[in-house]
């Protein structure tokens, strides 16, 4: 093999060049979508086991460009985070979610939609005006703060847990609710988690899928875990439920909320509302 030498101009492959170009292109698309306030949002209905109906939904941001077609969140969210564009993106998503809640109340008074979840990125929690701006958007739309749930992952606590706790407490005190997202993946610092007022703990789909396998031996453990969260005042939601076997297992563990393709896929506002209203 060739040694790295000064007469070797670039070891970049064509693929790497293309990947970097695509990243810059997506950052540009994010910038112009923010300028136009043009994000599309899909809503995935959330099913309550005790009430046997949909009670909530999660807002999931969608990005499409004429040139690149639909760009998956797994690709554009990290770019939005790296560029800091996630901050403006999230405020726009939150504003649209508040308007969705309001129109659901006005146009479908019989729809049992209690709250809608919005994903917040860990990097937003370095912004000291996060609570102020978030509350201002909710207030400006004239909806109850308890209609909004903010979803964060454990990574939110990696740096400056004290500052992050203060921001979360400030929003929680006025009624905004919090979900611990993707529980069971990544690192877990239980003392940090137990210190925060999580209204809902969302079991990651990897746990749900693993747990529904025939030879899974951790069902007692999961049952106790769910009971412990309940005792702490958190409802437990299972993500990624795709099969009846997974649903049955999740119910046997004592989870009270289910979000998964078995019940409903993310869909645009009017379709999601029709599903939630049972029409
Ligand atoms: P997440 O917050 O864990 O959202 C749930 C993801 O699981 C969604 O993927 C949803 O479509 C998918 N899902 C739901 N039920 C099922 C199921 O039964 N089976 C399978 N296989 N998947 C299911 P999506 O929409 O592609 O979003 C991926 C991730 O992108 C989200 O994961 C979230 O971390 C991030 N994301 C999406 N929208 C936003 C946003 O507005 N802000 C931020 N910060 N992140 C977002
Ligand atoms: Ca989420
Ligand atoms: Ca999740
Ligand atoms: Ca996630």
PDB file of C-alpha atoms and ligand atoms in Angstrom:
ATOM      1  CA  UNK A   1       0.000   0.000   0.000  1.00  0.00           C
ATOM      2  CA  UNK A   2       1.074   3.554  -0.720  1.00  0.00           C
ATOM      3  CA  UNK A   3       2.566   5.724   1.999  1.00  0.00           C
ATOM      4  CA  UNK A   4       0.977   9.060   2.840  1.00  0.00           C
ATOM      5  CA  UNK A   5       3.201  11.559   1.056  1.00  0.00           C
ATOM      6  CA  UNK A   6       3.214  15.178  -0.007  1.00  0.00           C
ATOM      7  CA  UNK A   7       2.683  14.124  -3.599  1.00  0.00           C
ATOM      8  CA  UNK A   8      -0.577  12.462  -2.614  1.00  0.00           C
ATOM      9  CA  UNK A   9      -2.966  15.399  -2.888  1.00  0.00           C
ATOM     10  CA  UNK A  10      -6.133  14.063  -1.341  1.00  0.00           C
ATOM     11  CA  UNK A  11      -7.243  10.809   0.184  1.00  0.00           C
ATOM     12  CA  UNK A  12     -10.850  11.834   0.093  1.00  0.00           C
ATOM     13  CA  UNK A  13     -12.958   9.459  -1.862  1.00  0.00           C
ATOM     14  CA  UNK A  14     -15.680  10.611  -4.198  1.00  0.00           C
ATOM     15  CA  UNK A  15     -18.213   9.232  -1.676  1.00  0.00           C
ATOM     16  CA  UNK A  16     -16.857  11.435   1.102  1.00  0.00           C
ATOM     17  CA  UNK A  17     -17.000  14.492  -1.137  1.00  0.00           C
ATOM     18  CA  UNK A  18     -20.593  13.684  -2.025  1.00  0.00           C
ATOM     19  CA  UNK A  19     -21.505  13.162   1.646  1.00  0.00           C
ATOM     20  CA  UNK A  20     -20.061  16.545   2.618  1.00  0.00           C
ATOM     21  CA  UNK A  21     -21.847  18.240  -0.288  1.00  0.00           C
ATOM     22  CA  UNK A  22     -25.133  16.633   0.744  1.00  0.00           C
ATOM     23  CA  UNK A  23     -24.668  17.825   4.326  1.00  0.00           C
ATOM     24  CA  UNK A  24     -24.120  21.408   3.192  1.00  0.00           C
ATOM     25  CA  UNK A  25     -27.106  21.121   0.877  1.00  0.00           C
ATOM     26  CA  UNK A  26     -29.307  19.916   3.767  1.00  0.00           C
ATOM     27  CA  UNK A  27     -28.087  22.763   5.987  1.00  0.00           C
ATOM     28  CA  UNK A  28     -29.111  25.190   3.199  1.00  0.00           C
ATOM     29  CA  UNK A  29     -32.513  23.517   2.910  1.00  0.00           C
ATOM     30  CA  UNK A  30     -32.948  23.820   6.683  1.00  0.00           C
ATOM     31  CA  UNK A  31     -32.070  27.542   6.500  1.00  0.00           C
ATOM     32  CA  UNK A  32     -34.552  28.245   3.722  1.00  0.00           C
ATOM     33  CA  UNK A  33     -37.257  26.138   5.392  1.00  0.00           C
ATOM     34  CA  UNK A  34     -36.793  28.184   8.587  1.00  0.00           C
ATOM     35  CA  UNK A  35     -36.924  31.423   6.561  1.00  0.00           C
ATOM     36  CA  UNK A  36     -40.274  30.288   5.102  1.00  0.00           C
ATOM     37  CA  UNK A  37     -41.554  28.767   8.353  1.00  0.00           C
ATOM     38  CA  UNK A  38     -42.102  25.770   6.088  1.00  0.00           C
ATOM     39  CA  UNK A  39     -41.611  22.639   8.198  1.00  0.00           C
ATOM     40  CA  UNK A  40     -44.185  19.911   7.746  1.00  0.00           C
ATOM     41  CA  UNK A  41     -45.222  18.103  10.887  1.00  0.00           C
ATOM     42  CA  UNK A  42     -46.618  14.633  11.198  1.00  0.00           C
ATOM     43  CA  UNK A  43     -48.507  13.542  14.287  1.00  0.00           C
ATOM     44  CA  UNK A  44     -48.430  10.003  15.640  1.00  0.00           C
ATOM     45  CA  UNK A  45     -51.454   9.181  17.829  1.00  0.00           C
ATOM     46  CA  UNK A  46     -50.791   7.697  21.287  1.00  0.00           C
ATOM     47  CA  UNK A  47     -53.151   5.035  22.708  1.00  0.00           C
ATOM     48  CA  UNK A  48     -54.198   4.810  26.351  1.00  0.00           C
ATOM     49  CA  UNK A  49     -54.619   1.225  27.576  1.00  0.00           C
ATOM     50  CA  UNK A  50     -56.828   2.053  30.606  1.00  0.00           C
ATOM     51  CA  UNK A  51     -59.077   4.349  28.565  1.00  0.00           C
ATOM     52  CA  UNK A  52     -59.025   2.253  25.382  1.00  0.00           C
ATOM     53  CA  UNK A  53     -58.736   5.274  23.118  1.00  0.00           C
ATOM     54  CA  UNK A  54     -56.218   7.731  21.672  1.00  0.00           C
ATOM     55  CA  UNK A  55     -55.430  10.520  24.125  1.00  0.00           C
ATOM     56  CA  UNK A  56     -52.320  12.240  22.772  1.00  0.00           C
ATOM     57  CA  UNK A  57     -49.887  12.492  19.866  1.00  0.00           C
ATOM     58  CA  UNK A  58     -46.201  13.069  19.175  1.00  0.00           C
ATOM     59  CA  UNK A  59     -45.162  15.761  16.695  1.00  0.00           C
ATOM     60  CA  UNK A  60     -42.480  14.544  14.282  1.00  0.00           C
ATOM     61  CA  UNK A  61     -40.795  17.045  11.989  1.00  0.00           C
ATOM     62  CA  UNK A  62     -40.580  16.340   8.254  1.00  0.00           C
ATOM     63  CA  UNK A  63     -38.257  17.910   5.689  1.00  0.00           C
ATOM     64  CA  UNK A  64     -38.662  17.560   1.940  1.00  0.00           C
ATOM     65  CA  UNK A  65     -36.847  19.322  -0.857  1.00  0.00           C
ATOM     66  CA  UNK A  66     -37.710  19.300  -4.549  1.00  0.00           C
ATOM     67  CA  UNK A  67     -34.101  18.382  -5.292  1.00  0.00           C
ATOM     68  CA  UNK A  68     -33.450  15.688  -2.636  1.00  0.00           C
ATOM     69  CA  UNK A  69     -36.986  14.462  -1.927  1.00  0.00           C
ATOM     70  CA  UNK A  70     -37.872  13.488   1.644  1.00  0.00           C
ATOM     71  CA  UNK A  71     -34.897  13.731   4.021  1.00  0.00           C
ATOM     72  CA  UNK A  72     -35.191  11.427   7.081  1.00  0.00           C
ATOM     73  CA  UNK A  73     -35.065  13.026  10.563  1.00  0.00           C
ATOM     74  CA  UNK A  74     -32.176  10.710  11.461  1.00  0.00           C
ATOM     75  CA  UNK A  75     -30.218  12.605   8.794  1.00  0.00           C
ATOM     76  CA  UNK A  76     -31.407  16.222   9.149  1.00  0.00           C
ATOM     77  CA  UNK A  77     -31.765  16.465  12.957  1.00  0.00           C
ATOM     78  CA  UNK A  78     -28.014  15.921  13.600  1.00  0.00           C
ATOM     79  CA  UNK A  79     -27.241  18.559  10.933  1.00  0.00           C
ATOM     80  CA  UNK A  80     -29.733  20.958  12.544  1.00  0.00           C
ATOM     81  CA  UNK A  81     -27.969  20.336  15.856  1.00  0.00           C
ATOM     82  CA  UNK A  82     -24.444  20.845  14.469  1.00  0.00           C
ATOM     83  CA  UNK A  83     -25.421  24.110  12.797  1.00  0.00           C
ATOM     84  CA  UNK A  84     -27.498  25.387  15.716  1.00  0.00           C
ATOM     85  CA  UNK A  85     -30.503  25.626  13.384  1.00  0.00           C
ATOM     86  CA  UNK A  86     -32.343  23.237  15.714  1.00  0.00           C
ATOM     87  CA  UNK A  87     -33.128  26.185  18.002  1.00  0.00           C
ATOM     88  CA  UNK A  88     -35.229  28.126  15.492  1.00  0.00           C
ATOM     89  CA  UNK A  89     -36.579  24.902  14.015  1.00  0.00           C
ATOM     90  CA  UNK A  90     -37.934  23.748  17.368  1.00  0.00           C
ATOM     91  CA  UNK A  91     -39.629  27.070  18.166  1.00  0.00           C
ATOM     92  CA  UNK A  92     -41.359  26.895  14.780  1.00  0.00           C
ATOM     93  CA  UNK A  93     -42.395  23.287  15.383  1.00  0.00           C
ATOM     94  CA  UNK A  94     -43.707  24.209  18.844  1.00  0.00           C
ATOM     95  CA  UNK A  95     -45.711  27.111  17.418  1.00  0.00           C
ATOM     96  CA  UNK A  96     -47.310  24.809  14.821  1.00  0.00           C
ATOM     97  CA  UNK A  97     -48.060  22.226  17.505  1.00  0.00           C
ATOM     98  CA  UNK A  98     -49.799  24.864  19.637  1.00  0.00           C
ATOM     99  CA  UNK A  99     -51.901  25.845  16.612  1.00  0.00           C
ATOM    100  CA  UNK A 100     -52.697  22.161  16.033  1.00  0.00           C
ATOM    101  CA  UNK A 101     -53.863  21.797  19.642  1.00  0.00           C
ATOM    102  CA  UNK A 102     -55.958  24.938  19.312  1.00  0.00           C
ATOM    103  CA  UNK A 103     -57.631  23.868  16.071  1.00  0.00           C
ATOM    104  CA  UNK A 104     -58.257  20.399  17.505  1.00  0.00           C
ATOM    105  CA  UNK A 105     -60.084  22.032  20.442  1.00  0.00           C
ATOM    106  CA  UNK A 106     -62.013  24.436  18.184  1.00  0.00           C
ATOM    107  CA  UNK A 107     -62.881  22.161  15.282  1.00  0.00           C
ATOM    108  CA  UNK A 108     -63.069  18.773  16.999  1.00  0.00           C
ATOM    109  CA  UNK A 109     -64.354  19.515  20.509  1.00  0.00           C
ATOM    110  CA  UNK A 110     -65.223  15.828  20.827  1.00  0.00           C
ATOM    111  CA  UNK A 111     -61.675  14.660  20.002  1.00  0.00           C
ATOM    112  CA  UNK A 112     -60.088  13.337  23.200  1.00  0.00           C
ATOM    113  CA  UNK A 113     -56.707  14.937  22.426  1.00  0.00           C
ATOM    114  CA  UNK A 114     -55.217  15.828  25.814  1.00  0.00           C
ATOM    115  CA  UNK A 115     -51.663  16.749  24.879  1.00  0.00           C
ATOM    116  CA  UNK A 116     -49.119  16.783  22.083  1.00  0.00           C
ATOM    117  CA  UNK A 117     -45.424  15.972  22.556  1.00  0.00           C
ATOM    118  CA  UNK A 118     -42.630  17.996  20.988  1.00  0.00           C
ATOM    119  CA  UNK A 119     -39.031  16.749  20.816  1.00  0.00           C
ATOM    120  CA  UNK A 120     -36.433  19.121  22.256  1.00  0.00           C
ATOM    121  CA  UNK A 121     -32.737  18.562  21.601  1.00  0.00           C
ATOM    122  CA  UNK A 122     -30.184  18.467  24.406  1.00  0.00           C
ATOM    123  CA  UNK A 123     -28.203  21.279  22.825  1.00  0.00           C
ATOM    124  CA  UNK A 124     -31.136  23.672  23.296  1.00  0.00           C
ATOM    125  CA  UNK A 125     -30.723  23.443  27.054  1.00  0.00           C
ATOM    126  CA  UNK A 126     -27.592  25.613  26.955  1.00  0.00           C
ATOM    127  CA  UNK A 127     -29.867  28.502  25.961  1.00  0.00           C
ATOM    128  CA  UNK A 128     -30.744  30.401  29.118  1.00  0.00           C
ATOM    129  CA  UNK A 129     -33.897  31.893  27.531  1.00  0.00           C
ATOM    130  CA  UNK A 130     -35.287  28.460  26.648  1.00  0.00           C
ATOM    131  CA  UNK A 131     -38.024  28.452  29.296  1.00  0.00           C
ATOM    132  CA  UNK A 132     -39.038  32.062  28.583  1.00  0.00           C
ATOM    133  CA  UNK A 133     -39.286  31.616  24.827  1.00  0.00           C
ATOM    134  CA  UNK A 134     -41.077  28.285  25.127  1.00  0.00           C
ATOM    135  CA  UNK A 135     -43.672  29.691  27.521  1.00  0.00           C
ATOM    136  CA  UNK A 136     -44.104  32.804  25.390  1.00  0.00           C
ATOM    137  CA  UNK A 137     -45.036  30.669  22.370  1.00  0.00           C
ATOM    138  CA  UNK A 138     -47.532  28.588  24.354  1.00  0.00           C
ATOM    139  CA  UNK A 139     -49.072  31.723  25.872  1.00  0.00           C
ATOM    140  CA  UNK A 140     -49.291  33.583  22.551  1.00  0.00           C
ATOM    141  CA  UNK A 141     -51.371  30.707  21.195  1.00  0.00           C
ATOM    142  CA  UNK A 142     -53.769  30.807  24.115  1.00  0.00           C
ATOM    143  CA  UNK A 143     -53.549  27.133  25.058  1.00  0.00           C
ATOM    144  CA  UNK A 144     -53.043  25.522  28.451  1.00  0.00           C
ATOM    145  CA  UNK A 145     -49.337  24.729  29.103  1.00  0.00           C
ATOM    146  CA  UNK A 146     -50.480  21.255  30.219  1.00  0.00           C
ATOM    147  CA  UNK A 147     -51.463  20.552  26.599  1.00  0.00           C
ATOM    148  CA  UNK A 148     -47.771  20.459  25.697  1.00  0.00           C
ATOM    149  CA  UNK A 149     -45.298  17.753  26.603  1.00  0.00           C
ATOM    150  CA  UNK A 150     -41.594  18.242  25.970  1.00  0.00           C
ATOM    151  CA  UNK A 151     -39.633  15.080  25.123  1.00  0.00           C
ATOM    152  CA  UNK A 152     -35.962  14.938  26.073  1.00  0.00           C
ATOM    153  CA  UNK A 153     -33.473  12.084  26.230  1.00  0.00           C
ATOM    154  CA  UNK A 154     -31.058  11.330  29.046  1.00  0.00           C
ATOM    155  CA  UNK A 155     -28.343  13.103  27.030  1.00  0.00           C
ATOM    156  CA  UNK A 156     -29.908  16.401  28.105  1.00  0.00           C
ATOM    157  CA  UNK A 157     -28.230  15.874  31.479  1.00  0.00           C
ATOM    158  CA  UNK A 158     -24.714  15.079  30.269  1.00  0.00           C
ATOM    159  CA  UNK A 159     -23.399  18.586  30.833  1.00  0.00           C
ATOM    160  CA  UNK A 160     -24.626  21.188  33.337  1.00  0.00           C
ATOM    161  CA  UNK A 161     -27.298  19.012  34.952  1.00  0.00           C
ATOM    162  CA  UNK A 162     -28.057  21.763  37.486  1.00  0.00           C
ATOM    163  CA  UNK A 163     -28.821  24.403  34.834  1.00  0.00           C
ATOM    164  CA  UNK A 164     -30.884  21.897  32.884  1.00  0.00           C
ATOM    165  CA  UNK A 165     -32.858  20.956  36.000  1.00  0.00           C
ATOM    166  CA  UNK A 166     -33.608  24.640  36.654  1.00  0.00           C
ATOM    167  CA  UNK A 167     -34.893  25.119  33.095  1.00  0.00           C
ATOM    168  CA  UNK A 168     -37.058  22.003  33.297  1.00  0.00           C
ATOM    169  CA  UNK A 169     -38.408  22.954  36.733  1.00  0.00           C
ATOM    170  CA  UNK A 170     -39.251  26.483  35.528  1.00  0.00           C
ATOM    171  CA  UNK A 171     -41.346  25.083  32.674  1.00  0.00           C
ATOM    172  CA  UNK A 172     -42.836  22.264  34.745  1.00  0.00           C
ATOM    173  CA  UNK A 173     -43.988  24.649  37.460  1.00  0.00           C
ATOM    174  CA  UNK A 174     -46.276  26.485  35.054  1.00  0.00           C
ATOM    175  CA  UNK A 175     -47.747  23.226  33.773  1.00  0.00           C
ATOM    176  CA  UNK A 176     -45.695  22.043  30.809  1.00  0.00           C
ATOM    177  CA  UNK A 177     -45.173  18.304  31.064  1.00  0.00           C
ATOM    178  CA  UNK A 178     -42.004  16.310  30.376  1.00  0.00           C
ATOM    179  CA  UNK A 179     -41.287  12.932  28.823  1.00  0.00           C
ATOM    180  CA  UNK A 180     -38.073  10.984  29.183  1.00  0.00           C
ATOM    181  CA  UNK A 181     -37.567   9.709  25.626  1.00  0.00           C
ATOM    182  CA  UNK A 182     -35.746   6.568  24.429  1.00  0.00           C
ATOM    183  CA  UNK A 183     -35.419   5.139  27.941  1.00  0.00           C
ATOM    184  CA  UNK A 184     -33.211   2.054  27.948  1.00  0.00           C
ATOM    185  CA  UNK A 185     -30.741   3.255  25.329  1.00  0.00           C
ATOM    186  CA  UNK A 186     -27.515   5.104  25.906  1.00  0.00           C
ATOM    187  CA  UNK A 187     -26.230   5.967  29.315  1.00  0.00           C
ATOM    188  CA  UNK A 188     -28.400   5.992  32.398  1.00  0.00           C
ATOM    189  CA  UNK A 189     -27.727   8.121  35.403  1.00  0.00           C
ATOM    190  CA  UNK A 190     -30.628   7.113  37.598  1.00  0.00           C
ATOM    191  CA  UNK A 191     -29.992   9.769  40.242  1.00  0.00           C
ATOM    192  CA  UNK A 192     -30.331  12.494  37.619  1.00  0.00           C
ATOM    193  CA  UNK A 193     -33.417  10.939  36.106  1.00  0.00           C
ATOM    194  CA  UNK A 194     -35.176  10.406  39.422  1.00  0.00           C
ATOM    195  CA  UNK A 195     -34.489  14.023  40.327  1.00  0.00           C
ATOM    196  CA  UNK A 196     -36.570  15.320  37.430  1.00  0.00           C
ATOM    197  CA  UNK A 197     -40.348  15.564  37.169  1.00  0.00           C
ATOM    198  CA  UNK A 198     -40.986  13.210  34.252  1.00  0.00           C
ATOM    199  CA  UNK A 199     -44.717  12.812  33.660  1.00  0.00           C
ATOM    200  CA  UNK A 200     -44.056  10.062  31.123  1.00  0.00           C
ATOM    201  CA  UNK A 201     -41.186   7.621  30.624  1.00  0.00           C
ATOM    202  CA  UNK A 202     -40.991   6.309  27.056  1.00  0.00           C
ATOM    203  CA  UNK A 203     -39.488   2.826  26.753  1.00  0.00           C
ATOM    204  CA  UNK A 204     -37.396   2.748  23.602  1.00  0.00           C
ATOM    205  CA  UNK A 205     -38.485   0.450  20.808  1.00  0.00           C
ATOM    206  CA  UNK A 206     -35.312  -1.629  21.146  1.00  0.00           C
ATOM    207  CA  UNK A 207     -36.503  -2.674  24.626  1.00  0.00           C
ATOM    208  CA  UNK A 208     -40.022  -3.373  23.374  1.00  0.00           C
ATOM    209  CA  UNK A 209     -38.720  -5.505  20.508  1.00  0.00           C
ATOM    210  CA  UNK A 210     -36.220  -7.394  22.665  1.00  0.00           C
ATOM    211  CA  UNK A 211     -38.794  -7.983  25.376  1.00  0.00           C
ATOM    212  CA  UNK A 212     -41.312  -9.577  23.051  1.00  0.00           C
ATOM    213  CA  UNK A 213     -38.885 -12.272  21.897  1.00  0.00           C
ATOM    214  CA  UNK A 214     -39.756 -15.799  22.974  1.00  0.00           C
ATOM    215  CA  UNK A 215     -36.657 -16.420  25.088  1.00  0.00           C
ATOM    216  CA  UNK A 216     -36.665 -13.028  26.854  1.00  0.00           C
ATOM    217  CA  UNK A 217     -35.928 -13.503  30.539  1.00  0.00           C
ATOM    218  CA  UNK A 218     -36.312  -9.968  31.801  1.00  0.00           C
ATOM    219  CA  UNK A 219     -40.092  -9.645  31.961  1.00  0.00           C
ATOM    220  CA  UNK A 220     -40.208  -9.641  35.770  1.00  0.00           C
ATOM    221  CA  UNK A 221     -37.539  -6.968  35.789  1.00  0.00           C
ATOM    222  CA  UNK A 222     -39.450  -4.828  33.284  1.00  0.00           C
ATOM    223  CA  UNK A 223     -42.676  -5.264  35.247  1.00  0.00           C
ATOM    224  CA  UNK A 224     -40.956  -4.054  38.407  1.00  0.00           C
ATOM    225  CA  UNK A 225     -39.330  -1.184  36.531  1.00  0.00           C
ATOM    226  CA  UNK A 226     -42.689  -0.007  35.183  1.00  0.00           C
ATOM    227  CA  UNK A 227     -44.221  -0.313  38.672  1.00  0.00           C
ATOM    228  CA  UNK A 228     -41.352   1.731  40.119  1.00  0.00           C
ATOM    229  CA  UNK A 229     -41.821   4.528  37.608  1.00  0.00           C
ATOM    230  CA  UNK A 230     -45.562   4.520  38.342  1.00  0.00           C
ATOM    231  CA  UNK A 231     -44.847   4.735  42.073  1.00  0.00           C
ATOM    232  CA  UNK A 232     -42.715   7.809  41.320  1.00  0.00           C
ATOM    233  CA  UNK A 233     -45.640   9.390  39.485  1.00  0.00           C
ATOM    234  CA  UNK A 234     -44.562   8.701  35.897  1.00  0.00           C
ATOM    235  CA  UNK A 235     -46.761   6.969  33.345  1.00  0.00           C
ATOM    236  CA  UNK A 236     -44.873   4.476  31.183  1.00  0.00           C
ATOM    237  CA  UNK A 237     -45.278   4.482  27.398  1.00  0.00           C
ATOM    238  CA  UNK A 238     -44.037   1.738  25.080  1.00  0.00           C
ATOM    239  CA  UNK A 239     -42.642   2.912  21.746  1.00  0.00           C
ATOM    240  CA  UNK A 240     -42.441   0.978  18.511  1.00  0.00           C
ATOM    241  CA  UNK A 241     -45.243  -1.513  19.166  1.00  0.00           C
ATOM    242  CA  UNK A 242     -45.758  -3.242  15.823  1.00  0.00           C
ATOM    243  CA  UNK A 243     -47.276  -6.641  16.651  1.00  0.00           C
ATOM    244  CA  UNK A 244     -50.071  -8.080  18.792  1.00  0.00           C
ATOM    245  CA  UNK A 245     -47.450 -10.107  20.700  1.00  0.00           C
ATOM    246  CA  UNK A 246     -45.614  -6.900  21.610  1.00  0.00           C
ATOM    247  CA  UNK A 247     -48.879  -5.255  22.641  1.00  0.00           C
ATOM    248  CA  UNK A 248     -49.808  -8.175  24.890  1.00  0.00           C
ATOM    249  CA  UNK A 249     -46.377  -8.194  26.491  1.00  0.00           C
ATOM    250  CA  UNK A 250     -46.414  -4.437  27.082  1.00  0.00           C
ATOM    251  CA  UNK A 251     -49.847  -4.642  28.684  1.00  0.00           C
ATOM    252  CA  UNK A 252     -48.657  -7.431  30.977  1.00  0.00           C
ATOM    253  CA  UNK A 253     -45.803  -5.176  32.133  1.00  0.00           C
ATOM    254  CA  UNK A 254     -48.246  -2.513  33.283  1.00  0.00           C
ATOM    255  CA  UNK A 255     -47.490   0.183  30.708  1.00  0.00           C
ATOM    256  CA  UNK A 256     -50.422   2.560  30.288  1.00  0.00           C
ATOM    257  CA  UNK A 257     -49.593   4.186  26.948  1.00  0.00           C
ATOM    258  CA  UNK A 258     -48.698   2.742  23.551  1.00  0.00           C
ATOM    259  CA  UNK A 259     -47.208   4.406  20.480  1.00  0.00           C
ATOM    260  CA  UNK A 260     -46.531   2.258  17.466  1.00  0.00           C
ATOM    261  CA  UNK A 261     -47.393   1.301  13.917  1.00  0.00           C
ATOM    262  CA  UNK A 262     -49.825  -1.345  15.238  1.00  0.00           C
ATOM    263  CA  UNK A 263     -52.076   1.510  16.369  1.00  0.00           C
ATOM    264  CA  UNK A 264     -51.218   4.417  14.084  1.00  0.00           C
ATOM    265  CA  UNK A 265     -48.394   5.766  11.944  1.00  0.00           C
ATOM    266  CA  UNK A 266     -47.334   9.412  11.956  1.00  0.00           C
ATOM    267  CA  UNK A 267     -49.577  11.320   9.540  1.00  0.00           C
ATOM    268  CA  UNK A 268     -50.458  14.905   8.586  1.00  0.00           C
ATOM    269  CA  UNK A 269     -52.596  17.015  10.919  1.00  0.00           C
ATOM    270  CA  UNK A 270     -56.082  16.318   9.526  1.00  0.00           C
ATOM    271  CA  UNK A 271     -55.556  12.560   9.162  1.00  0.00           C
ATOM    272  CA  UNK A 272     -54.104  12.298  12.654  1.00  0.00           C
ATOM    273  CA  UNK A 273     -57.050  14.241  14.087  1.00  0.00           C
ATOM    274  CA  UNK A 274     -59.527  11.966  12.338  1.00  0.00           C
ATOM    275  CA  UNK A 275     -57.761   8.903  13.778  1.00  0.00           C
ATOM    276  CA  UNK A 276     -57.731  10.411  17.270  1.00  0.00           C
ATOM    277  CA  UNK A 277     -61.400  11.390  17.036  1.00  0.00           C
ATOM    278  CA  UNK A 278     -62.129   7.820  15.919  1.00  0.00           C
ATOM    279  CA  UNK A 279     -63.626   8.896  12.591  1.00  0.00           C
TER     280      UNK A 279
HETATM  281  P1  LIG B   1     -38.268   9.576  18.444  1.00  0.00           P
HETATM  282  O1  LIG B   1     -38.454  10.858  19.182  1.00  0.00           O
HETATM  283  O2  LIG B   1     -37.898   8.368  19.231  1.00  0.00           O
HETATM  284  O3  LIG B   1     -39.614   9.371  17.615  1.00  0.00           O
HETATM  285  C1  LIG B   1     -40.198   8.113  17.368  1.00  0.00           C
HETATM  286  C2  LIG B   1     -39.731   7.547  16.029  1.00  0.00           C
HETATM  287  O4  LIG B   1     -40.143   6.192  15.955  1.00  0.00           O
HETATM  288  C3  LIG B   1     -40.348   8.257  14.828  1.00  0.00           C
HETATM  289  O5  LIG B   1     -39.399   8.217  13.776  1.00  0.00           O
HETATM  290  C4  LIG B   1     -41.529   7.340  14.497  1.00  0.00           C
HETATM  291  O6  LIG B   1     -41.967   7.426  13.169  1.00  0.00           O
HETATM  292  C5  LIG B   1     -40.928   5.998  14.802  1.00  0.00           C
HETATM  293  N1  LIG B   1     -41.927   4.976  15.138  1.00  0.00           N
HETATM  294  C6  LIG B   1     -43.093   5.126  15.798  1.00  0.00           C
HETATM  295  N2  LIG B   1     -43.736   3.949  15.928  1.00  0.00           N
HETATM  296  C7  LIG B   1     -42.960   3.024  15.337  1.00  0.00           C
HETATM  297  C8  LIG B   1     -43.084   1.591  15.141  1.00  0.00           C
HETATM  298  O7  LIG B   1     -44.056   0.950  15.541  1.00  0.00           O
HETATM  299  N3  LIG B   1     -42.057   0.977  14.483  1.00  0.00           N
HETATM  300  C9  LIG B   1     -40.976   1.659  14.010  1.00  0.00           C
HETATM  301  N4  LIG B   1     -40.043   0.986  13.366  1.00  0.00           N
HETATM  302  N5  LIG B   1     -40.823   3.011  14.185  1.00  0.00           N
HETATM  303  C10 LIG B   1     -41.800   3.671  14.835  1.00  0.00           C
HETATM  304  P2  LIG B   1     -39.030   9.508  12.897  1.00  0.00           P
HETATM  305  O8  LIG B   1     -40.246  10.345  12.633  1.00  0.00           O
HETATM  306  O9  LIG B   1     -38.245   9.033  11.718  1.00  0.00           O
HETATM  307  O10 LIG B   1     -38.097  10.347  13.840  1.00  0.00           O
HETATM  308  C11 LIG B   1     -36.833   9.856  14.211  1.00  0.00           C
HETATM  309  C12 LIG B   1     -36.229  10.697  15.297  1.00  0.00           C
HETATM  310  O11 LIG B   1     -35.940  12.017  14.822  1.00  0.00           O
HETATM  311  C13 LIG B   1     -37.147  10.913  16.496  1.00  0.00           C
HETATM  312  O12 LIG B   1     -37.117   9.774  17.309  1.00  0.00           O
HETATM  313  C14 LIG B   1     -36.511  12.122  17.126  1.00  0.00           C
HETATM  314  O13 LIG B   1     -35.390  11.762  17.896  1.00  0.00           O
HETATM  315  C15 LIG B   1     -36.049  12.902  15.905  1.00  0.00           C
HETATM  316  N6  LIG B   1     -37.031  13.959  15.597  1.00  0.00           N
HETATM  317  C16 LIG B   1     -38.133  13.930  14.810  1.00  0.00           C
HETATM  318  N7  LIG B   1     -38.764  15.130  14.818  1.00  0.00           N
HETATM  319  C17 LIG B   1     -38.035  15.936  15.642  1.00  0.00           C
HETATM  320  C18 LIG B   1     -38.161  17.319  16.077  1.00  0.00           C
HETATM  321  O14 LIG B   1     -39.103  18.061  15.735  1.00  0.00           O
HETATM  322  N8  LIG B   1     -37.184  17.776  16.935  1.00  0.00           N
HETATM  323  C19 LIG B   1     -36.142  16.988  17.353  1.00  0.00           C
HETATM  324  N9  LIG B   1     -35.242  17.529  18.183  1.00  0.00           N
HETATM  325  N10 LIG B   1     -36.013  15.714  16.972  1.00  0.00           N
HETATM  326  C20 LIG B   1     -36.944  15.182  16.129  1.00  0.00           C
HETATM  327 CA1  LIG B   2     -39.652  11.458  20.866  1.00  0.00          CA
HETATM  328 CA1  LIG B   3     -38.308   7.769  21.271  1.00  0.00          CA
HETATM  329 CA1  LIG B   4     -34.887   9.338  19.428  1.00  0.00          CA
END
